[in-house]
mmCIF file of C-alpha atoms and ligand atoms in Angstrom:
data_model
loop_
_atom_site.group_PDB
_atom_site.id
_atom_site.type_symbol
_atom_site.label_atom_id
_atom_site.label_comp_id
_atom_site.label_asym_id
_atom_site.label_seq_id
_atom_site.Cartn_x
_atom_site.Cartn_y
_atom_site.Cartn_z
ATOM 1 C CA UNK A 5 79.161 -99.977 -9.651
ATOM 2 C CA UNK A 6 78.474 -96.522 -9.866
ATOM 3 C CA UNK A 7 75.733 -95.337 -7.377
ATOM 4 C CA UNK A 8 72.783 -93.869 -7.519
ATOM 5 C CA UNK A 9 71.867 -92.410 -3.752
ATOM 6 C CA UNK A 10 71.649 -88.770 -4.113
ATOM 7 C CA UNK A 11 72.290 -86.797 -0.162
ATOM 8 C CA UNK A 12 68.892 -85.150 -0.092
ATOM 9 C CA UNK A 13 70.749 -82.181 0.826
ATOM 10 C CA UNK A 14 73.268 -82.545 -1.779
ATOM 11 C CA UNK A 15 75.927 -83.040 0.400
ATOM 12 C CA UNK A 16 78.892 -85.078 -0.548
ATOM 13 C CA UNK A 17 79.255 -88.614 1.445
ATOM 14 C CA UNK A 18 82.017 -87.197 3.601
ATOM 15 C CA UNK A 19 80.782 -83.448 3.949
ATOM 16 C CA UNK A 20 79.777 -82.137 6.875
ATOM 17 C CA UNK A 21 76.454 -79.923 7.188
ATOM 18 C CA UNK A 22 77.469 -76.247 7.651
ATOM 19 C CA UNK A 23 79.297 -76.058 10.714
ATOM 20 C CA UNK A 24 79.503 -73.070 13.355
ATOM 21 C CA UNK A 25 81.354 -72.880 16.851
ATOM 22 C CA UNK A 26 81.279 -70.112 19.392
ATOM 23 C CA UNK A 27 82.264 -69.943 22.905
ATOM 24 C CA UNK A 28 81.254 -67.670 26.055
ATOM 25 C CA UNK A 29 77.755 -66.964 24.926
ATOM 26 C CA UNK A 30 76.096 -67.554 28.696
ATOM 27 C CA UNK A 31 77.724 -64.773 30.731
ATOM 28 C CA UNK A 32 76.866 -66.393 34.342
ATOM 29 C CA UNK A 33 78.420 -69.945 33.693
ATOM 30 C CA UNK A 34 81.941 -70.593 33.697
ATOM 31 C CA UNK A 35 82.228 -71.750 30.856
ATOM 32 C CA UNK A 36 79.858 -71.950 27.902
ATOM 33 C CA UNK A 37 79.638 -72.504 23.928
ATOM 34 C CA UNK A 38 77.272 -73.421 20.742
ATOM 35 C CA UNK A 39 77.903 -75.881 18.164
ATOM 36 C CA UNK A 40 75.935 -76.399 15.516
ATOM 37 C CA UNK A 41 75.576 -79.353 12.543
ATOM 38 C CA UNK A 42 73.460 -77.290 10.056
ATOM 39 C CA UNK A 43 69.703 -77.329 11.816
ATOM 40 C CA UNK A 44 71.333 -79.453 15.567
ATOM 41 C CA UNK A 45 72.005 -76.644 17.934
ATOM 42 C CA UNK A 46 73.569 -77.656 21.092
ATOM 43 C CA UNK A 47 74.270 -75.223 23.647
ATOM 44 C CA UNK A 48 76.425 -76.107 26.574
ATOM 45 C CA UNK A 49 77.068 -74.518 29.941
ATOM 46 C CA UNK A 50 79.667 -75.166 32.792
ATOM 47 C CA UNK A 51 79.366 -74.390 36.206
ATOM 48 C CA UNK A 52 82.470 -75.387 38.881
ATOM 49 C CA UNK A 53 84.668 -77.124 39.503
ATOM 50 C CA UNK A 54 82.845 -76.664 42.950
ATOM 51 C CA UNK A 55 82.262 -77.993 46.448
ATOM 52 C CA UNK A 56 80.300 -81.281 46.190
ATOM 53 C CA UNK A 57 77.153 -80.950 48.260
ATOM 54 C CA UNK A 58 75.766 -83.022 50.021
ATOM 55 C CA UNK A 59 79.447 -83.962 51.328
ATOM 56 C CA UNK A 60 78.893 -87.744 51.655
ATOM 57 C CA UNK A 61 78.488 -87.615 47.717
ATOM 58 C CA UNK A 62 82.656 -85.934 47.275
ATOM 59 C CA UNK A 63 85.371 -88.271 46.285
ATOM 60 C CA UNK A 64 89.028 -87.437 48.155
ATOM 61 C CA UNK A 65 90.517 -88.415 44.903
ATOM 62 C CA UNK A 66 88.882 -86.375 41.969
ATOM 63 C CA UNK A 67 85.821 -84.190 40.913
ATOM 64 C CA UNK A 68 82.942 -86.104 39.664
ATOM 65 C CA UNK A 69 81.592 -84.879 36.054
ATOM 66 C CA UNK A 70 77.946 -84.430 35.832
ATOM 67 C CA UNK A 71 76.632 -84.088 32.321
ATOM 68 C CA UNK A 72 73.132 -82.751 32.042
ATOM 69 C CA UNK A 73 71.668 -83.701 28.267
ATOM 70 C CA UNK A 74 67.968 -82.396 27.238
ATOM 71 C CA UNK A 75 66.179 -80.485 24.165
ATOM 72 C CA UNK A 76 63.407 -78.017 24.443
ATOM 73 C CA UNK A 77 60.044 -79.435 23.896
ATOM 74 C CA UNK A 78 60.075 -77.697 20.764
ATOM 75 C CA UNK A 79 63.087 -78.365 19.336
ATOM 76 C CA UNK A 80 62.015 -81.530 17.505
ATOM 77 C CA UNK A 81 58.760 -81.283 14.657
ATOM 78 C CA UNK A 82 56.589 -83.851 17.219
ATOM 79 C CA UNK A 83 56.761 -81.813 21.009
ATOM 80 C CA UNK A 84 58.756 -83.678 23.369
ATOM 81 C CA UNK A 85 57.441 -83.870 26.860
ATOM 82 C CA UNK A 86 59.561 -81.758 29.383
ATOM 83 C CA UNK A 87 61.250 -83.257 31.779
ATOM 84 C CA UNK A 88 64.260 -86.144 31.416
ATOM 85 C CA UNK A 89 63.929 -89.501 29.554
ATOM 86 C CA UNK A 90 65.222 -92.914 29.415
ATOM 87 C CA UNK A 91 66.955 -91.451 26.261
ATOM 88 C CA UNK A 92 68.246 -88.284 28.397
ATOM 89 C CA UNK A 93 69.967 -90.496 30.894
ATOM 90 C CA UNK A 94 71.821 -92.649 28.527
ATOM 91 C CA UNK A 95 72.944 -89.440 26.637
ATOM 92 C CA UNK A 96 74.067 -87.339 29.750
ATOM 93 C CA UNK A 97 75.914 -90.646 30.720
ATOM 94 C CA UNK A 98 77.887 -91.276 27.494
ATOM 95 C CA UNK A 99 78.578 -87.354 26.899
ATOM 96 C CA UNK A 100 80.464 -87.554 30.509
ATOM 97 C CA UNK A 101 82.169 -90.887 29.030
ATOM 98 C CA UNK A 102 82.722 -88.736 26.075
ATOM 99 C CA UNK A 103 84.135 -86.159 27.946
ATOM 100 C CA UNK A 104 86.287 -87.618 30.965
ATOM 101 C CA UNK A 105 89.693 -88.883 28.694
ATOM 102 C CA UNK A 106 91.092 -85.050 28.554
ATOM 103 C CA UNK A 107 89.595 -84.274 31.894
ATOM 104 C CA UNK A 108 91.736 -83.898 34.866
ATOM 105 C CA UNK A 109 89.766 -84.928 37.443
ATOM 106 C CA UNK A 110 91.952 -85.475 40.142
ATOM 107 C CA UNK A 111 93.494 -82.249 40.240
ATOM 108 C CA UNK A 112 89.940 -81.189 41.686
ATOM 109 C CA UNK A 113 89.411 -83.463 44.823
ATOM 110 C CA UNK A 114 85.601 -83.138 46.364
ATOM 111 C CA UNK A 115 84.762 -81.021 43.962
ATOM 112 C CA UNK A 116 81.618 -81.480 41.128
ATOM 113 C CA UNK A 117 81.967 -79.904 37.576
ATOM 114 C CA UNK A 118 78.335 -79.591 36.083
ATOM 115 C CA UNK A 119 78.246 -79.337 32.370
ATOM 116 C CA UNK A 120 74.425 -78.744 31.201
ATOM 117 C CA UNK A 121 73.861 -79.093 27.507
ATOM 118 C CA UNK A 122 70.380 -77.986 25.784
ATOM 119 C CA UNK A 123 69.223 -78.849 22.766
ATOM 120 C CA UNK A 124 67.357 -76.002 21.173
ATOM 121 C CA UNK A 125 66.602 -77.220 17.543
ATOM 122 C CA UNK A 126 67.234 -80.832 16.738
ATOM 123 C CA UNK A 127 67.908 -82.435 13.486
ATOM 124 C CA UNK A 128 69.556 -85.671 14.543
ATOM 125 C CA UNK A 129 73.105 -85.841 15.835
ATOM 126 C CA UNK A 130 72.311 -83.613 18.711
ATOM 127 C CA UNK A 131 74.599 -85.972 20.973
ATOM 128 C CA UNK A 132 77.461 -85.420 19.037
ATOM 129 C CA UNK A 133 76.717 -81.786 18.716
ATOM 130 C CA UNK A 134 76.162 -81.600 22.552
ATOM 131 C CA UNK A 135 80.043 -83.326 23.349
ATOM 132 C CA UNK A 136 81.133 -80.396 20.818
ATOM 133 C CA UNK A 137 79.870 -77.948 22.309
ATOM 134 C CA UNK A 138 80.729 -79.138 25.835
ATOM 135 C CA UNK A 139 84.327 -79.967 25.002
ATOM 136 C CA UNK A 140 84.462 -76.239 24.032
ATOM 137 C CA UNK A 141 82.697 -74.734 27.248
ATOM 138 C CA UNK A 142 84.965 -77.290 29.109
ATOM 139 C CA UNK A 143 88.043 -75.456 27.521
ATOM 140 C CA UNK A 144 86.138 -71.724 28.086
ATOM 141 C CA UNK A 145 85.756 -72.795 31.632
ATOM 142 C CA UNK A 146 89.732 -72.421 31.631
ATOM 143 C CA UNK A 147 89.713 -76.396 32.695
ATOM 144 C CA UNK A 148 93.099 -78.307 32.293
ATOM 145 C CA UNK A 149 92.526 -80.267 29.450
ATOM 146 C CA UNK A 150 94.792 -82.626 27.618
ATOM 147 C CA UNK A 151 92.736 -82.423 24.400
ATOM 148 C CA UNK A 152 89.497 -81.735 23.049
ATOM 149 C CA UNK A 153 86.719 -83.614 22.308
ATOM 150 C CA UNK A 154 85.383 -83.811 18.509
ATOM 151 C CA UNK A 155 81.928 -85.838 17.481
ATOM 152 C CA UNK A 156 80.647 -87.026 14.418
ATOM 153 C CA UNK A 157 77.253 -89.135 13.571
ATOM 154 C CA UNK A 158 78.336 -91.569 10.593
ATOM 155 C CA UNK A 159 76.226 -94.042 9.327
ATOM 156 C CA UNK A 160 75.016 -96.378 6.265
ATOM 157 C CA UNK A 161 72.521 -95.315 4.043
ATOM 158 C CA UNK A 162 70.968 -97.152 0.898
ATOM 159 C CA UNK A 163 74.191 -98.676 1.064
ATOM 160 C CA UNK A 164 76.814 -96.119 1.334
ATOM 161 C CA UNK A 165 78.878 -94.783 4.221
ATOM 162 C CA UNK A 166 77.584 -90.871 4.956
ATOM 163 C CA UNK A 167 79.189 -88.556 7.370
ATOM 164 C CA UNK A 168 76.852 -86.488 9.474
ATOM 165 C CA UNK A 169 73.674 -87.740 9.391
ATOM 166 C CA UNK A 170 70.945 -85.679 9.255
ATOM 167 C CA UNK A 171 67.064 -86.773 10.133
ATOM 168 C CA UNK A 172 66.250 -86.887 6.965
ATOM 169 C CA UNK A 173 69.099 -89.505 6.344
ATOM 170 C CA UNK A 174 68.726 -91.386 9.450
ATOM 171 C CA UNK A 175 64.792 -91.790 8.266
ATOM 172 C CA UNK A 176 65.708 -92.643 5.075
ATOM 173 C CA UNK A 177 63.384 -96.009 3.740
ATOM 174 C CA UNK A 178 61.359 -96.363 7.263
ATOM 175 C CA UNK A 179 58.627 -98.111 7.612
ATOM 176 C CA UNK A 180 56.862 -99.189 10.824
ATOM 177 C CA UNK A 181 58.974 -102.003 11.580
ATOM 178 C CA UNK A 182 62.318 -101.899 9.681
ATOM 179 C CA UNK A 183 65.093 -99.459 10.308
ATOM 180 C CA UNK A 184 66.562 -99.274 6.950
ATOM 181 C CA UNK A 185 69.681 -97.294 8.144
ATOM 182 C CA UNK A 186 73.019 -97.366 10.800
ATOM 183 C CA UNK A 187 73.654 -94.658 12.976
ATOM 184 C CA UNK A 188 77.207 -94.416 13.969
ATOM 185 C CA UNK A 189 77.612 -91.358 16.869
ATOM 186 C CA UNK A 190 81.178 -90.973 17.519
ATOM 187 C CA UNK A 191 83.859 -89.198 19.352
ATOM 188 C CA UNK A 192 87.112 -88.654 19.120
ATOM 189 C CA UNK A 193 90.042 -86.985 20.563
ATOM 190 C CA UNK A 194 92.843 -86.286 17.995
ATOM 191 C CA UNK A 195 95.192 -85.386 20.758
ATOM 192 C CA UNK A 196 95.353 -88.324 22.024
ATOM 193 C CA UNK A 197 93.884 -90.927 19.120
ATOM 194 C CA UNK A 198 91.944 -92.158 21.045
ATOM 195 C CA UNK A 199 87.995 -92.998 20.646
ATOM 196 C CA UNK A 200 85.474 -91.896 23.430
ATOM 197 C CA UNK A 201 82.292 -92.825 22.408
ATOM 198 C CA UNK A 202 80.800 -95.212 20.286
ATOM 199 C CA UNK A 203 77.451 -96.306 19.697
ATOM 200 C CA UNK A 204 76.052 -98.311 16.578
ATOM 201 C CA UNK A 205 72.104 -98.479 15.771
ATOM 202 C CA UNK A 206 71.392 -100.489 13.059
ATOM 203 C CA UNK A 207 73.533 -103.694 10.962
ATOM 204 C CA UNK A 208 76.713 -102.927 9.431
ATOM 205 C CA UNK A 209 79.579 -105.209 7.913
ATOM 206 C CA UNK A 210 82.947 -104.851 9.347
ATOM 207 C CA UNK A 211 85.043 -103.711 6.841
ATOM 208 C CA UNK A 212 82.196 -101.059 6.337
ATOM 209 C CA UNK A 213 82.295 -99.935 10.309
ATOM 210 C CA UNK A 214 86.350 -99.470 9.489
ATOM 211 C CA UNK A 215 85.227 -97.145 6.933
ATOM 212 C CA UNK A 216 82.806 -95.591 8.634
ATOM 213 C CA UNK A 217 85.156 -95.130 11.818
ATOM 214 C CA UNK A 218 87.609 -93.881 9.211
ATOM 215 C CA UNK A 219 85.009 -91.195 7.923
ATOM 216 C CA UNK A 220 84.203 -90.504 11.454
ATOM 217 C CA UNK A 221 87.744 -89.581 12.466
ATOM 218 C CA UNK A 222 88.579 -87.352 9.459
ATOM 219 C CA UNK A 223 85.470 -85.774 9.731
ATOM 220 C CA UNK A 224 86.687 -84.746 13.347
ATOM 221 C CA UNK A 225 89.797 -83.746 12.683
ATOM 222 C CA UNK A 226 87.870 -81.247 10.812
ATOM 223 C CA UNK A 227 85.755 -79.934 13.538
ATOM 224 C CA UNK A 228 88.447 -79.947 16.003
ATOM 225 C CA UNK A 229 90.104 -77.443 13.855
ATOM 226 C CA UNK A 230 86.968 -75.279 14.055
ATOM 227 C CA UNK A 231 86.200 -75.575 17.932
ATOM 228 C CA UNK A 232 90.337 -74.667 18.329
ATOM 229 C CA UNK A 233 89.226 -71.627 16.253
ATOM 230 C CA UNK A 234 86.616 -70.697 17.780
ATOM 231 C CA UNK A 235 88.405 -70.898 21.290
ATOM 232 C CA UNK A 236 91.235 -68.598 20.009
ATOM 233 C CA UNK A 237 88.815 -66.014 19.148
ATOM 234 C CA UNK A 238 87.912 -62.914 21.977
ATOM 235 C CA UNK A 239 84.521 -62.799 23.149
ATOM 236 C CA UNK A 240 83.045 -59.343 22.700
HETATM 237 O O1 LIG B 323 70.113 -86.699 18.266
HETATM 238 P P1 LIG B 323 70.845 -87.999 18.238
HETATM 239 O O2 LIG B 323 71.064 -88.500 16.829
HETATM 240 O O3 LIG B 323 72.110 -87.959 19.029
HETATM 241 O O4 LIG B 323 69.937 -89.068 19.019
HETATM 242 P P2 LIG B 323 68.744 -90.004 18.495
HETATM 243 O O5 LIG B 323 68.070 -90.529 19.738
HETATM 244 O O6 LIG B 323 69.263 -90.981 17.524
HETATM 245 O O7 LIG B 323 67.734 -89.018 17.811
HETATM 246 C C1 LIG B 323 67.811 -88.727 16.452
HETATM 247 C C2 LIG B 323 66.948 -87.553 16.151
HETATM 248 O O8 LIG B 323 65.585 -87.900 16.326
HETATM 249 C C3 LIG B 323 67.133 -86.323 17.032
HETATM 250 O O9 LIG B 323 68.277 -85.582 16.709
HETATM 251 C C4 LIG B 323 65.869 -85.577 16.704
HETATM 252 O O10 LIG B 323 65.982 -84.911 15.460
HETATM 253 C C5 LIG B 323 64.854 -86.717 16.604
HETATM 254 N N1 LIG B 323 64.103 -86.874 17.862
HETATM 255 C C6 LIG B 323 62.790 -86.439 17.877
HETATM 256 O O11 LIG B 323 62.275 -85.963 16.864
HETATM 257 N N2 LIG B 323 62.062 -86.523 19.053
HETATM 258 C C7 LIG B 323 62.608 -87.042 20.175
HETATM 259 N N3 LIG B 323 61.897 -87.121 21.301
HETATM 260 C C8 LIG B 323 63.938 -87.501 20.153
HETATM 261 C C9 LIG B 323 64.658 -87.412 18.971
#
């Protein structure tokens, strides 16, 4: 049956919102980038690998990954209080999850790698624009890295499987007390085939979460193309 959901943006189901990628845009870290999913901006900077302090914390066998996640109070349309979150923490943790398959740790022995990502306008899918960007400053950083890391938001909306969510989507037939829609973050490391992150909010069947993981990975194959571009270009 043919269907009737229209993308409010006019996006086709498996288009992506107008992407851009640029590295080395914060001169003091190591390593740094922006991604951005149309109106999601994620920057992302990263400082070491570097001596573990206090010492008791450093592991003999490999650098621990520390992934900072947070958006500017006014990044979102209702101010978010400053300061981390419940929804922070879980973030920051699944970003280093995320992030850790191409990483290689152990050649970096006491050491800490801190990889803070901001979020300075947010229009859902900031935690998949947030791995993007730090997989790139991870790779600007000149870190040994078997691959990088791509992420998508897919989902199920009025039925249909969409790639790259946007707030608008994810909001789509709300009320109060039913969430209408499934929010699919993912991530995924073509190098490798291998799938580093996903989360699922919402119902879905199964053979539509195949789909949807299908969407997902051609969707990244897509943006890993653009981070690999945007990595091969010279910062001014
Ligand atoms: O951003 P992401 O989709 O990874 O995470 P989420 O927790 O599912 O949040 C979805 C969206 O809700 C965010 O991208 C923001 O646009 C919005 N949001 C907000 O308006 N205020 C917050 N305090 C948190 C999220």
């Amino acid at each position: 049956m043919a269907t009737t959901f229209k993308r409010p943006d006019k996006r086709k189901f498996d288009e992506l919102r107008e992407v851009e990628a640029k590295i080395g845009i914060i001169k003091r870290a190591d390593g740094s980038a922006m991604f951005k999913f149309g109106d999601s901006v994620a920057l992302a900077a990263v400082y070491g690998p570097r001596e573990l302090i206090p010492k008791h914390k450093q592991d003999p066998e490999k650098a621990l990954l520390r992934c900072h996640y947070d958006m500017i109070s006014f990044s979102v349309t209702e101010r978010k209080r400053p300061g981390p979150s419940r929804r922070s923490t879980e973030i920051s943790y699944v970003t280093s999850k995320a992030l850790e398959p191409v990483l290689q740790l152990d050649a970096f022995p006491n050491t800490v790698i801190d990889v803070f990502i901001m979020i300075i306008q947010a229009d859902a899918s900031t935690r998949c624009a947030g791995i993007n960007a730090a997989s790139m400053a991870l790779a600007n950083a000149g870190l040994p890295m078997t691959g990088l890391v791509s992420a998508v938001s897919v989902g199920k909306v009025a039925g249909e499987i969409l790639t790259d969510l946007s707030k608008d989507e994810e909001d789509y037939g709300h009320d109060d007390k039913v969430k209408e829609t499934t929010d699919i973050p993912i991530a995924y490391i073509p190098k490798l085939d291998k799938i580093s992150l996903l989360q699922l909010d919402g119902r879905i069947k199964p053979q539509e979460l195949k789909k949807a993981i299908e969407a997902a990975k051609k969707a990244c194959l897509k943006i890993n193309e653009i981070q690999t571009k945007a990595l091969k270009q010279v910062n001014d």
